[in-house]
Tab-separated table of C-alpha atoms and ligand atoms in Angstrom:
chain	number	residue	atom	x	y	z
A	1	MET	CA	48.640	122.494	20.406
A	2	LYS	CA	44.734	122.027	22.002
A	3	ARG	CA	44.086	120.365	25.433
A	4	GLU	CA	42.418	117.521	23.840
A	5	GLU	CA	44.338	116.132	21.250
A	6	TYR	CA	47.250	116.405	24.343
A	7	GLU	CA	45.410	114.783	26.169
A	8	LYS	CA	44.734	112.114	24.013
A	9	ILE	CA	48.422	111.666	22.586
A	10	ARG	CA	49.472	111.818	26.331
A	11	ALA	CA	47.317	108.384	27.059
A	12	ARG	CA	48.787	107.000	24.438
A	13	ALA	CA	51.972	107.133	24.930
A	14	LEU	CA	51.465	105.810	28.639
A	15	GLU	CA	50.979	102.379	26.884
A	16	TYR	CA	54.320	102.859	25.823
A	17	PHE	CA	55.805	103.068	28.626
A	18	GLU	CA	53.699	100.050	29.779
A	19	LYS	CA	55.001	97.894	27.307
A	20	ALA	CA	58.045	98.642	28.099
A	21	ASN	CA	57.900	98.626	32.116
A	22	ILE	CA	58.818	101.801	32.569
A	23	ILE	CA	57.989	102.977	36.058
A	24	LEU	CA	56.859	106.727	36.418
A	25	THR	CA	55.171	108.451	39.067
A	26	GLU	CA	51.432	109.917	39.035
A	27	GLU	CA	52.986	113.233	38.906
A	28	GLU	CA	55.501	112.467	35.866
A	29	LYS	CA	52.101	110.183	33.982
A	30	ASP	CA	50.644	114.218	35.079
A	31	LYS	CA	53.297	116.083	33.329
A	32	ILE	CA	54.161	113.970	29.956
A	33	GLU	CA	55.754	116.561	27.617
A	34	VAL	CA	54.361	116.562	23.929
A	35	ALA	CA	56.741	117.860	21.398
A	36	ASP	CA	54.852	118.648	18.127
A	37	PHE	CA	57.825	120.956	16.764
A	38	GLY	CA	54.965	123.935	15.712
A	39	LEU	CA	53.964	121.456	12.529
A	40	GLY	CA	50.846	120.608	14.078
A	41	LYS	CA	50.877	116.976	12.906
A	42	VAL	CA	52.108	115.458	15.892
A	43	GLU	CA	51.771	112.089	15.054
A	44	GLU	CA	54.039	112.217	11.892
A	45	THR	CA	56.493	114.400	13.633
A	46	GLY	CA	57.001	114.441	17.441
A	47	LEU	CA	57.807	113.268	20.167
A	48	GLN	CA	56.316	112.408	23.524
A	49	LEU	CA	59.094	112.466	26.873
A	50	VAL	CA	59.613	112.593	30.592
A	51	THR	CA	62.384	114.633	31.775
A	52	TYR	CA	63.326	112.706	35.046
A	53	VAL	CA	66.145	115.222	35.911
A	54	ASN	CA	67.893	118.078	34.620
A	55	THR	CA	70.694	119.299	36.532
A	56	ASP	CA	73.227	122.419	35.600
A	57	VAL	CA	75.060	119.216	34.974
A	58	VAL	CA	73.101	116.256	33.569
A	59	CYS	CA	69.942	115.012	31.915
A	60	ALA	CA	68.017	112.135	32.298
A	61	LYS	CA	64.887	111.785	29.717
A	62	GLU	CA	62.436	108.852	29.178
A	63	LEU	CA	61.526	109.722	25.043
A	64	VAL	CA	58.247	107.353	23.331
A	65	LEU	CA	57.592	107.250	19.936
A	66	PHE	CA	54.843	106.381	18.126
A	67	PRO	CA	54.677	103.804	15.079
A	68	TYR	CA	56.788	105.503	12.492
A	69	GLN	CA	56.893	109.380	14.292
A	70	THR	CA	60.078	110.676	13.489
A	71	CYS	CA	61.983	113.553	15.697
A	72	PRO	CA	63.209	115.635	13.199
A	73	GLU	CA	66.670	116.299	12.222
A	74	HIS	CA	68.974	118.669	14.739
A	75	LYS	CA	72.023	119.886	16.438
A	76	HIS	CA	73.465	120.849	19.454
A	77	PRO	CA	75.601	123.766	18.832
A	78	LYS	CA	78.164	125.313	21.037
A	79	ARG	CA	76.647	126.540	24.515
A	80	SER	CA	78.111	129.739	27.276
A	81	PHE	CA	78.631	126.444	29.251
A	82	ASP	CA	80.130	124.026	26.955
A	83	ASP	CA	80.486	122.933	24.026
A	84	GLY	CA	77.077	121.411	23.390
A	85	LYS	CA	74.682	119.067	24.176
A	86	GLU	CA	75.884	115.490	24.443
A	87	GLU	CA	73.206	112.413	23.993
A	88	THR	CA	73.411	108.674	24.136
A	89	PHE	CA	70.188	106.924	23.206
A	90	ARG	CA	69.613	103.270	24.474
A	91	CYS	CA	66.983	102.165	23.239
A	92	ARG	CA	64.545	100.026	25.674
A	93	TYR	CA	61.271	98.730	23.492
A	94	GLY	CA	60.508	98.639	20.022
A	95	THR	CA	63.132	99.733	17.337
A	96	VAL	CA	64.804	103.223	16.242
A	97	ARG	CA	66.534	104.062	13.269
A	98	LEU	CA	68.888	106.807	14.325
A	99	PHE	CA	70.928	108.783	11.437
A	100	VAL	CA	73.750	110.481	11.986
A	101	GLU	CA	76.353	112.413	9.945
A	102	GLY	CA	78.530	110.154	7.560
A	103	ALA	CA	78.101	107.977	4.246
A	104	GLU	CA	74.640	107.770	3.450
A	105	THR	CA	73.288	103.768	4.337
A	106	GLU	CA	72.027	102.039	1.338
A	107	ASN	CA	68.624	100.638	1.084
A	108	ARG	CA	67.910	102.452	4.354
A	109	SER	CA	64.933	101.559	6.190
A	110	ALA	CA	63.368	104.987	7.500
A	111	ASN	CA	62.751	107.738	5.203
A	112	PRO	CA	61.826	111.479	6.007
A	113	PRO	CA	58.579	112.352	6.169
A	114	ALA	CA	56.575	112.608	3.206
A	115	GLY	CA	56.787	116.379	1.881
A	116	ASP	CA	59.231	117.744	4.220
A	117	GLU	CA	62.796	115.875	2.660
A	118	ASP	CA	64.633	119.270	2.031
A	119	TYR	CA	64.791	119.264	5.580
A	120	TYR	CA	66.847	116.248	6.005
A	121	THR	CA	70.617	115.900	5.170
A	122	VAL	CA	71.930	113.493	7.322
A	123	PHE	CA	71.645	109.351	6.135
A	124	HIS	CA	73.733	107.380	7.690
A	125	GLN	CA	71.796	104.682	9.181
A	126	VAL	CA	72.434	103.397	12.866
A	127	THR	CA	69.699	100.747	14.286
A	128	LEU	CA	68.907	100.170	17.877
A	129	ARG	CA	66.667	97.933	19.432
A	130	PRO	CA	65.991	97.176	23.544
A	131	GLY	CA	69.751	96.991	24.927
A	132	GLU	CA	71.789	98.907	22.477
A	133	GLN	CA	72.768	102.482	22.486
A	134	TYR	CA	74.213	104.939	20.430
A	135	THR	CA	76.193	108.136	21.772
A	136	ILE	CA	76.113	111.325	19.863
A	137	TYR	CA	78.739	114.239	20.412
A	138	PRO	CA	78.206	117.731	19.954
A	139	ASN	CA	76.870	119.590	17.078
A	140	THR	CA	76.167	116.762	14.670
A	141	LEU	CA	73.228	116.504	13.000
A	142	HIS	CA	70.800	113.230	13.892
A	143	TRP	CA	67.459	112.764	13.406
A	144	PHE	CA	65.019	109.539	14.229
A	145	GLN	CA	62.053	107.215	13.656
A	146	ALA	CA	60.991	104.291	15.222
A	147	GLY	CA	59.765	100.966	13.329
A	148	GLU	CA	56.294	99.928	13.132
A	149	GLU	CA	55.953	98.520	16.728
A	150	GLY	CA	57.255	102.250	18.203
A	151	ALA	CA	60.121	102.968	20.497
A	152	VAL	CA	61.115	103.727	24.001
A	153	VAL	CA	64.225	105.028	23.968
A	154	SER	CA	66.599	106.509	27.179
A	155	GLU	CA	67.981	109.408	26.590
A	156	PHE	CA	71.114	110.122	29.311
A	157	SER	CA	72.640	113.848	28.118
A	158	THR	CA	74.611	117.247	29.672
A	159	ARG	CA	72.231	119.277	30.768
A	160	SER	CA	69.713	120.398	28.071
A	161	THR	CA	68.033	123.292	27.035
A	162	ASP	CA	65.808	122.111	23.695
A	163	GLU	CA	65.257	126.337	22.972
A	164	GLU	CA	68.727	125.885	21.825
A	165	ASP	CA	68.730	123.406	19.890
A	166	ILE	CA	69.332	124.154	15.867
A	167	PHE	CA	66.956	122.509	13.250
A	168	THR	CA	67.714	121.742	9.760
A	169	ASP	CA	63.544	122.525	8.570
A	170	THR	CA	63.448	126.005	10.146
A	171	ARG	CA	59.684	125.829	10.393
A	172	ILE	CA	60.458	124.288	13.452
A	173	ARG	CA	59.153	125.836	16.955
A	174	ARG	CA	60.824	123.184	19.416
A	175	ILE	CA	58.736	124.734	22.608
A	176	PRO	CA	55.188	123.261	22.988
A	177	GLU	CA	52.319	125.469	23.281
A	178	VAL	CA	48.771	123.664	24.932
A	179	GLU	CA	46.127	125.999	24.334
B	1	MET	CA	87.369	87.511	44.345
B	2	LYS	CA	87.504	84.488	43.632
B	3	ARG	CA	86.561	83.811	39.774
B	4	GLU	CA	83.711	81.212	40.919
B	5	GLU	CA	82.674	83.698	43.248
B	6	TYR	CA	82.281	85.927	40.660
B	7	GLU	CA	80.143	83.904	38.073
B	8	LYS	CA	77.584	83.661	41.365
B	9	ILE	CA	76.850	86.769	42.022
B	10	ARG	CA	77.055	87.596	38.447
B	11	ALA	CA	74.212	85.066	37.795
B	12	ARG	CA	71.912	86.578	40.716
B	13	ALA	CA	72.599	89.641	39.846
B	14	LEU	CA	71.352	88.413	36.367
B	15	GLU	CA	67.846	87.608	38.794
B	16	TYR	CA	67.187	91.165	39.182
B	17	PHE	CA	67.600	93.007	36.190
B	18	GLU	CA	65.132	90.016	34.923
B	19	LYS	CA	62.765	91.373	37.667
B	20	ALA	CA	63.188	94.903	37.173
B	21	ASN	CA	62.651	94.179	32.893
B	22	ILE	CA	65.877	95.667	32.981
B	23	ILE	CA	67.228	94.608	29.192
B	24	LEU	CA	70.883	94.598	28.912
B	25	THR	CA	73.125	92.669	25.931
B	26	GLU	CA	74.742	89.890	25.884
B	27	GLU	CA	77.776	91.542	25.652
B	28	GLU	CA	76.651	93.719	29.302
B	29	LYS	CA	75.658	90.799	30.804
B	30	ASP	CA	79.052	88.944	30.299
B	31	LYS	CA	80.926	91.907	32.387
B	32	ILE	CA	78.827	92.587	34.564
B	33	GLU	CA	80.878	94.574	37.628
B	34	VAL	CA	80.821	93.401	40.949
B	35	ALA	CA	81.962	95.691	43.867
B	36	ASP	CA	83.129	94.232	46.814
B	37	PHE	CA	84.846	96.890	47.889
B	38	GLY	CA	88.310	95.064	49.218
B	39	LEU	CA	85.800	93.829	52.793
B	40	GLY	CA	85.392	89.924	51.740
B	41	LYS	CA	81.665	90.028	52.571
B	42	VAL	CA	80.101	90.980	48.722
B	43	GLU	CA	76.650	89.882	49.937
B	44	GLU	CA	76.152	91.691	52.746
B	45	THR	CA	78.823	94.983	52.510
B	46	GLY	CA	78.825	95.135	48.015
B	47	LEU	CA	77.302	96.622	44.798
B	48	GLN	CA	76.435	94.724	41.131
B	49	LEU	CA	76.645	97.411	38.046
B	50	VAL	CA	76.659	97.798	34.919
B	51	THR	CA	77.710	101.188	33.062
B	52	TYR	CA	76.085	102.407	30.161
B	53	VAL	CA	78.280	104.654	29.104
B	54	ASN	CA	80.888	106.748	30.910
B	55	THR	CA	82.269	109.806	28.091
B	56	ASP	CA	84.119	112.801	29.482
B	57	VAL	CA	80.600	114.489	30.740
B	58	VAL	CA	77.477	111.721	31.555
B	59	CYS	CA	77.789	108.687	32.552
B	60	ALA	CA	74.657	106.484	33.519
B	61	LYS	CA	74.374	103.018	35.308
B	62	GLU	CA	72.640	100.245	36.177
B	63	LEU	CA	72.864	98.715	39.543
B	64	VAL	CA	71.736	96.078	41.501
B	65	LEU	CA	71.680	95.578	45.054
B	66	PHE	CA	70.536	91.846	46.592
B	67	PRO	CA	68.004	91.543	50.327
B	68	TYR	CA	69.930	94.133	52.861
B	69	GLN	CA	72.755	94.279	50.615
B	70	THR	CA	74.559	97.917	51.801
B	71	CYS	CA	76.769	100.645	49.346
B	72	PRO	CA	79.145	101.948	51.981
B	73	GLU	CA	79.494	105.425	52.775
B	74	HIS	CA	81.424	107.777	50.514
B	75	LYS	CA	81.299	110.924	48.690
B	76	HIS	CA	83.046	112.408	45.488
B	77	PRO	CA	85.364	115.107	46.123
B	78	LYS	CA	86.488	117.975	43.783
B	79	ARG	CA	88.054	116.912	40.605
B	80	SER	CA	91.115	118.525	38.670
B	81	PHE	CA	88.062	118.882	35.808
B	82	ASP	CA	84.546	119.333	38.009
B	83	ASP	CA	83.361	120.216	41.330
B	84	GLY	CA	82.775	116.336	42.333
B	85	LYS	CA	80.501	113.626	40.407
B	86	GLU	CA	76.870	114.205	40.620
B	87	GLU	CA	74.790	111.284	40.780
B	88	THR	CA	70.851	111.123	40.374
B	89	PHE	CA	69.847	107.739	42.087
B	90	ARG	CA	66.251	106.371	40.211
B	91	CYS	CA	64.977	102.990	41.821
B	92	ARG	CA	63.589	100.717	39.154
B	93	TYR	CA	62.620	97.304	41.465
B	94	GLY	CA	62.181	97.288	45.184
B	95	THR	CA	63.209	99.330	47.580
B	96	VAL	CA	66.076	101.444	48.282
B	97	ARG	CA	66.849	103.359	52.162
B	98	LEU	CA	69.515	106.374	51.073
B	99	PHE	CA	71.297	107.883	53.625
B	100	VAL	CA	72.985	111.515	53.070
B	101	GLU	CA	73.839	114.290	55.303
B	102	GLY	CA	70.966	115.979	57.296
B	103	ALA	CA	68.905	115.572	60.254
B	104	GLU	CA	69.382	112.094	61.445
B	105	THR	CA	65.869	110.215	60.798
B	106	GLU	CA	64.172	108.784	64.124
B	107	ASN	CA	63.025	105.055	63.153
B	108	ARG	CA	65.398	104.733	60.512
B	109	SER	CA	64.647	101.603	58.547
B	110	ALA	CA	68.139	100.350	57.816
B	111	ASN	CA	71.376	100.368	59.769
B	112	PRO	CA	74.869	99.810	59.115
B	113	PRO	CA	76.128	96.404	58.487
B	114	ALA	CA	76.940	95.311	61.983
B	115	GLY	CA	80.615	95.238	63.535
B	116	ASP	CA	81.055	98.473	60.919
B	117	GLU	CA	78.693	101.310	62.597
B	118	ASP	CA	82.058	103.200	63.234
B	119	TYR	CA	82.023	103.875	59.538
B	120	TYR	CA	78.950	105.173	59.477
B	121	THR	CA	78.404	108.532	60.140
B	122	VAL	CA	75.321	110.055	57.797
B	123	PHE	CA	71.522	108.696	58.828
B	124	HIS	CA	69.035	111.223	56.966
B	125	GLN	CA	67.216	108.895	55.133
B	126	VAL	CA	65.285	108.831	51.830
B	127	THR	CA	63.473	106.107	50.907
B	128	LEU	CA	63.169	105.029	46.531
B	129	ARG	CA	59.906	102.851	45.230
B	130	PRO	CA	59.764	102.113	41.894
B	131	GLY	CA	60.040	105.586	40.325
B	132	GLU	CA	61.374	107.769	42.683
B	133	GLN	CA	64.387	109.640	42.506
B	134	TYR	CA	66.898	111.987	44.598
B	135	THR	CA	69.847	113.795	43.865
B	136	ILE	CA	72.960	113.833	45.682
B	137	TYR	CA	75.136	116.706	45.144
B	138	PRO	CA	79.023	116.847	44.696
B	139	ASN	CA	81.113	116.570	47.874
B	140	THR	CA	78.297	115.086	50.178
B	141	LEU	CA	78.659	111.779	52.283
B	142	HIS	CA	75.812	109.219	51.081
B	143	TRP	CA	75.190	105.266	51.446
B	144	PHE	CA	72.534	102.943	50.903
B	145	GLN	CA	70.866	99.801	51.816
B	146	ALA	CA	68.191	97.880	49.835
B	147	GLY	CA	65.392	96.100	51.948
B	148	GLU	CA	63.656	92.861	51.579
B	149	GLU	CA	63.070	92.371	47.775
B	150	GLY	CA	66.711	93.706	47.010
B	151	ALA	CA	66.542	96.889	44.081
B	152	VAL	CA	67.337	97.974	40.771
B	153	VAL	CA	68.436	101.773	40.772
B	154	SER	CA	69.438	103.831	37.617
B	155	GLU	CA	71.731	106.214	38.207
B	156	PHE	CA	72.517	109.101	35.817
B	157	SER	CA	75.788	111.628	36.619
B	158	THR	CA	78.410	113.236	35.534
B	159	ARG	CA	82.041	111.218	34.220
B	160	SER	CA	82.596	108.114	36.998
B	161	THR	CA	86.093	108.094	37.688
B	162	ASP	CA	85.329	105.436	41.079
B	163	GLU	CA	88.549	105.756	42.275
B	164	GLU	CA	88.948	108.852	43.416
B	165	ASP	CA	85.574	108.224	45.378
B	166	ILE	CA	86.524	109.077	48.994
B	167	PHE	CA	85.553	106.386	51.628
B	168	THR	CA	84.397	106.676	55.381
B	169	ASP	CA	85.433	102.985	55.934
B	170	THR	CA	89.796	103.729	55.179
B	171	ARG	CA	89.887	99.659	54.533
B	172	ILE	CA	88.205	100.086	51.518
B	173	ARG	CA	89.213	99.622	47.932
B	174	ARG	CA	86.912	100.388	45.493
B	175	ILE	CA	88.931	98.709	42.074
B	176	PRO	CA	87.589	94.883	43.017
B	177	GLU	CA	90.446	92.052	41.364
B	178	VAL	CA	88.969	89.209	40.096
B	179	GLU	CA	91.740	86.415	40.775
C	201	ZN	ZN1	69.013	115.577	19.664
C	202	ZN	ZN1	77.948	107.958	44.935
């Protein structure tokens, strides 16, 4: 991602943190992470985040999704030190449609990004509105997409090791590069 | 604690969650925990909290402290399954004065509750304002007190087992009873 695009996305993410009344330090605002997953269409498939803390045992992040932006399908496999990352998502602003393993939801309210349908395989929908949350246990597939207002979501988890996440879309590169 | 007092404290805690723009579900609002530590003076030594999630590995809570209310000195010892609870406190509203092991801070801005000075032994002050945070590693003593506006604090931690906490004040009973 080019620096100029990064700065544009970063500024937009800050607007969502304000809508959600999430207070960040100046240092946190300066280093908002923009994940484009290497697909080159960040406003469609992407995620903006601040990592508050990531120790050997606990991680807490604040995520921003723009309207209809999708975090692509992935799972957190067994690691050398545990059975895999466990994540709880708590919605703070907007709506997030979370898809997990289980019976496909009829008339679901979100679809995978156009053209990427082959890389999405779980369609059991859990809809989270502000104050609602859901826990994803290790090694289970999940993906999520914001509704029309976008979303701000707190993530409480065990240690985060993004580089070990397994994406269904093998074209994905999780670790971003800003040129 | 009598039901009537519990309801009064609970209603007051909800006002602080509103000040901090923390959105809770109705179910969470109904079961706000009030910890009086068995000392019978909850507005001086006490804590109000909502536990969002507490799995085998991760816990997230939202804490409310009224103005000058104190969470008494304690530590989280080694447990059968780990080295002890690790906690990160992130201030969302107000000011919290956190005291940890280390060199005593000169001119510190908070004192232990009057009459309880014998049960407070660590005086290295860390002041947290909104957006600021601090991590407490296992088995280290800490206590905290809100400033004049009270405080709302997010806690990100490993599994919470309150009954295993060790308080310096041996009169303390952590698990509350509402009559
Ligand atoms: Zn995940
Ligand atoms: Zn503690």
